[in-house]
Amino acid sequence: MTEIRTPLRRRPAQRRSAERVQRMLDACAEILDENGYDGLTTTRIAQRAEVAIGSVYQFFPDKRAVAQALALRNLEEFGRRIARRLAEGGFTDWTDTVGAIIDIFVDMHRTVPGFRELRFGDVADTNLLDAASDNNSVVAGLLRQLIVENFAVADTPELARALAISVEAGDAVLKLAFRRDPNGDPEILAEAERLLHGYLAAHIHDD
């Protein structure tokens, strides 16, 4: 998996500073939900987080960096939720995890502040998570890591390619689902699961 660098100018050394940074990210999420990325400014972040503007610039050079940190937090939470679900078991084959992963994504879209607008960062920059890889490639790398760690699956170029294609296809279909319905059109969500599971099962088994 690609190593992701922190957008922070410096890491908070004290608990109080770390909590202040999290307040800034929470404020960023709220503003994104209300005004979108175009309406996001460092001044608004400072006001909503109830910190001095200098505190924002102490840790972040600009609004893009704050959005980047929030997108990374989203990715980490996505990975944690998937890891917990995989640990519960109940999957006949690793390709059967598709439905669970989509359910986690949909739940975050519905319930996590800022996720609906930012998700993993494309609204700000298609390379927000990593300058060397596009955002979908980073997400595919995370899924690949989790699958290899939790199932007896070889980490091969074929697996990497299949997951890269699945993430690109899934991203497009899930965007369509949420364009049709703010909570995700259930019929399109079901089609997304059928499409991705069918592709992965056929592709991997054919290989």
Short mmCIF file of C-alpha atoms in Angstrom, two decimals:
data_model
loop_
_atom_site.label_atom_id
_atom_site.label_comp_id
_atom_site.label_asym_id
_atom_site.label_seq_id
_atom_site.Cartn_x
_atom_site.Cartn_y
_atom_site.Cartn_z
CA MET A 1 0.00 0.00 0.00
CA THR A 2 1.22 3.49 -0.81
CA GLU A 3 2.56 5.33 2.19
CA ILE A 4 0.48 8.40 2.87
CA ARG A 5 2.19 11.49 4.19
CA THR A 6 0.49 13.71 6.73
CA PRO A 7 -0.68 17.15 5.55
CA LEU A 8 0.10 18.62 8.97
CA ARG A 9 2.84 21.24 9.13
CA ARG A 10 3.73 19.71 12.45
CA ARG A 11 2.23 16.99 14.60
CA PRO A 12 0.53 18.12 17.82
CA ALA A 13 2.82 17.29 20.70
CA GLN A 14 0.23 17.62 23.48
CA ARG A 15 -3.22 16.18 24.00
CA ARG A 16 -4.74 19.64 24.04
CA SER A 17 -3.20 20.44 20.66
CA ALA A 18 -4.36 17.11 19.23
CA GLU A 19 -7.90 17.82 20.42
CA ARG A 20 -7.73 21.28 18.82
CA VAL A 21 -6.72 19.75 15.49
CA GLN A 22 -9.65 17.31 15.70
CA ARG A 23 -11.99 20.25 16.36
CA MET A 24 -10.67 21.88 13.19
CA LEU A 25 -11.37 18.71 11.22
CA ASP A 26 -14.86 18.46 12.73
CA ALA A 27 -15.46 22.10 11.77
CA CYS A 28 -14.22 21.41 8.25
CA ALA A 29 -16.67 18.51 7.97
CA GLU A 30 -19.62 20.63 9.12
CA ILE A 31 -18.79 23.43 6.68
CA LEU A 32 -18.44 20.97 3.81
CA ASP A 33 -21.93 19.61 4.55
CA GLU A 34 -23.38 23.12 4.68
CA ASN A 35 -21.47 24.98 1.96
CA GLY A 36 -19.45 22.48 -0.06
CA TYR A 37 -15.73 22.69 -0.78
CA ASP A 38 -16.05 26.07 -2.53
CA GLY A 39 -17.52 27.52 0.65
CA LEU A 40 -14.70 26.19 2.83
CA THR A 41 -12.16 28.73 4.11
CA THR A 42 -9.58 28.69 6.86
CA THR A 43 -11.36 31.64 8.47
CA ARG A 44 -14.63 29.71 8.64
CA ILE A 45 -12.81 26.68 10.02
CA ALA A 46 -11.26 28.80 12.77
CA GLN A 47 -14.58 30.42 13.63
CA ARG A 48 -16.49 27.12 13.73
CA ALA A 49 -13.76 25.38 15.75
CA GLU A 50 -13.53 28.39 18.08
CA VAL A 51 -9.78 28.74 17.64
CA ALA A 52 -7.62 31.62 16.50
CA ILE A 53 -6.82 31.70 12.78
CA GLY A 54 -3.17 31.43 13.79
CA SER A 55 -3.93 28.04 15.34
CA VAL A 56 -5.18 26.78 11.98
CA TYR A 57 -2.03 27.99 10.21
CA GLN A 58 0.10 26.55 12.97
CA PHE A 59 -0.90 23.09 11.73
CA PHE A 60 -2.22 23.58 8.17
CA PRO A 61 -0.92 25.76 5.33
CA ASP A 62 -4.31 26.14 3.63
CA LYS A 63 -7.85 24.77 3.37
CA ARG A 64 -6.72 22.00 1.02
CA ALA A 65 -4.48 20.61 3.73
CA VAL A 66 -7.38 20.60 6.22
CA ALA A 67 -9.55 18.78 3.69
CA GLN A 68 -6.68 16.35 3.08
CA ALA A 69 -6.42 15.57 6.79
CA LEU A 70 -10.19 15.01 6.93
CA ALA A 71 -10.07 12.73 3.87
CA LEU A 72 -7.29 10.72 5.54
CA ARG A 73 -9.40 10.47 8.70
CA ASN A 74 -12.28 9.20 6.54
CA LEU A 75 -10.02 6.60 4.95
CA GLU A 76 -8.72 5.43 8.32
CA GLU A 77 -12.26 5.10 9.68
CA PHE A 78 -13.31 3.21 6.54
CA GLY A 79 -10.40 0.81 7.04
CA ARG A 80 -11.17 0.34 10.75
CA ARG A 81 -14.82 -0.48 10.06
CA ILE A 82 -13.92 -2.97 7.34
CA ALA A 83 -11.29 -4.63 9.55
CA ARG A 84 -13.85 -5.04 12.35
CA ARG A 85 -16.38 -6.52 9.95
CA LEU A 86 -13.84 -8.95 8.50
CA ALA A 87 -12.85 -10.03 12.00
CA GLU A 88 -16.47 -11.04 12.64
CA GLY A 89 -16.16 -13.61 9.82
CA GLY A 90 -19.02 -15.38 8.12
CA PHE A 91 -17.68 -15.02 4.58
CA THR A 92 -17.45 -18.11 2.37
CA ASP A 93 -14.98 -16.38 0.07
CA TRP A 94 -13.19 -13.03 0.17
CA THR A 95 -15.26 -11.84 -2.81
CA ASP A 96 -18.34 -12.14 -0.57
CA THR A 97 -17.09 -9.11 1.38
CA VAL A 98 -18.30 -6.78 -1.40
CA GLY A 99 -21.75 -6.30 0.15
CA ALA A 100 -20.32 -5.57 3.60
CA ILE A 101 -17.85 -3.04 2.21
CA ILE A 102 -20.57 -1.26 0.24
CA ASP A 103 -22.79 -1.21 3.37
CA ILE A 104 -19.97 0.42 5.35
CA PHE A 105 -19.40 3.03 2.65
CA VAL A 106 -23.12 3.81 2.43
CA ASP A 107 -23.44 4.11 6.22
CA MET A 108 -20.50 6.54 6.33
CA HIS A 109 -22.06 8.54 3.48
CA ARG A 110 -25.27 8.82 5.49
CA THR A 111 -23.89 9.40 8.98
CA VAL A 112 -20.30 10.72 9.01
CA PRO A 113 -20.17 14.55 8.88
CA GLY A 114 -18.44 15.82 5.75
CA PHE A 115 -18.20 12.40 4.11
CA ARG A 116 -21.10 13.01 1.75
CA GLU A 117 -19.25 15.97 0.20
CA LEU A 118 -15.60 14.99 0.55
CA ARG A 119 -15.53 11.20 0.79
CA PHE A 120 -11.86 10.38 0.05
CA GLY A 121 -11.04 13.76 -1.42
CA ASP A 122 -11.98 13.94 -5.11
CA VAL A 123 -14.01 17.11 -4.60
CA ALA A 124 -10.76 18.88 -3.69
CA ASP A 125 -8.14 16.98 -5.70
CA THR A 126 -8.00 13.55 -7.33
CA ASN A 127 -4.55 13.16 -5.75
CA LEU A 128 -5.52 14.47 -2.33
CA LEU A 129 -4.59 11.33 -0.38
CA ASP A 130 -1.23 10.87 -2.05
CA ALA A 131 0.62 13.01 -4.58
CA ALA A 132 1.92 9.92 -6.37
CA SER A 133 -1.37 8.01 -6.63
CA ASP A 134 -4.95 9.00 -7.34
CA ASN A 135 -7.45 8.66 -4.50
CA ASN A 136 -9.14 5.54 -5.88
CA SER A 137 -5.76 3.81 -6.16
CA VAL A 138 -5.11 4.51 -2.48
CA VAL A 139 -8.53 3.09 -1.55
CA ALA A 140 -7.86 0.02 -3.70
CA GLY A 141 -4.51 -0.40 -1.94
CA LEU A 142 -6.21 -0.32 1.45
CA LEU A 143 -8.74 -2.98 0.39
CA ARG A 144 -5.98 -5.13 -1.07
CA GLN A 145 -4.04 -4.96 2.19
CA LEU A 146 -7.08 -5.92 4.26
CA ILE A 147 -8.00 -8.81 1.98
CA VAL A 148 -4.47 -10.23 1.92
CA GLU A 149 -4.22 -9.94 5.71
CA ASN A 150 -7.59 -11.56 6.43
CA PHE A 151 -7.89 -14.26 3.76
CA ALA A 152 -5.58 -16.86 2.25
CA VAL A 153 -5.16 -14.75 -0.87
CA ALA A 154 -1.86 -14.20 -2.68
CA ASP A 155 -0.86 -10.56 -3.15
CA THR A 156 -0.46 -10.64 -6.92
CA PRO A 157 -0.53 -8.06 -9.72
CA GLU A 158 -3.77 -9.70 -10.89
CA LEU A 159 -5.41 -9.06 -7.51
CA ALA A 160 -4.20 -5.46 -7.56
CA ARG A 161 -5.60 -4.93 -11.05
CA ALA A 162 -8.95 -6.53 -10.20
CA LEU A 163 -9.36 -4.36 -7.11
CA ALA A 164 -8.31 -1.22 -8.96
CA ILE A 165 -10.97 -1.87 -11.61
CA SER A 166 -13.57 -2.70 -8.95
CA VAL A 167 -12.94 0.50 -7.03
CA GLU A 168 -13.20 2.61 -10.20
CA ALA A 169 -16.42 0.88 -11.27
CA GLY A 170 -17.87 0.96 -7.76
CA ASP A 171 -17.06 4.65 -7.38
CA ALA A 172 -18.99 5.49 -10.55
CA VAL A 173 -22.04 3.39 -9.69
CA LEU A 174 -22.18 4.59 -6.06
CA LYS A 175 -22.02 8.20 -7.23
CA LEU A 176 -25.00 7.45 -9.48
CA ALA A 177 -26.88 5.91 -6.54
CA PHE A 178 -26.41 9.04 -4.44
CA ARG A 179 -27.26 11.38 -7.31
CA ARG A 180 -30.60 9.59 -7.66
CA ASP A 181 -31.31 9.53 -3.91
CA PRO A 182 -29.55 11.46 -1.11
CA ASN A 183 -29.52 8.27 0.96
CA GLY A 184 -28.47 6.05 -1.95
CA ASP A 185 -30.95 4.53 -4.39
CA PRO A 186 -31.46 1.00 -2.99
CA GLU A 187 -31.91 -0.60 -6.41
CA ILE A 188 -28.68 0.91 -7.74
CA LEU A 189 -26.83 -0.06 -4.54
CA ALA A 190 -28.01 -3.64 -5.04
CA GLU A 191 -26.83 -3.52 -8.66
CA ALA A 192 -23.45 -2.21 -7.52
CA GLU A 193 -23.01 -5.21 -5.24
CA ARG A 194 -24.13 -7.63 -7.96
CA LEU A 195 -21.83 -6.04 -10.52
CA LEU A 196 -18.71 -6.00 -8.34
CA HIS A 197 -19.22 -9.40 -6.75
CA GLY A 198 -19.87 -10.97 -10.14
CA TYR A 199 -16.80 -9.38 -11.68
CA LEU A 200 -14.46 -10.31 -8.85
CA ALA A 201 -15.77 -13.86 -8.46
CA ALA A 202 -15.57 -14.58 -12.19
CA HIS A 203 -12.24 -12.82 -12.69
CA ILE A 204 -10.44 -14.39 -9.73
CA HIS A 205 -11.84 -17.88 -10.33
CA ASP A 206 -11.01 -17.69 -14.04
CA ASP A 207 -7.43 -16.74 -13.09
#
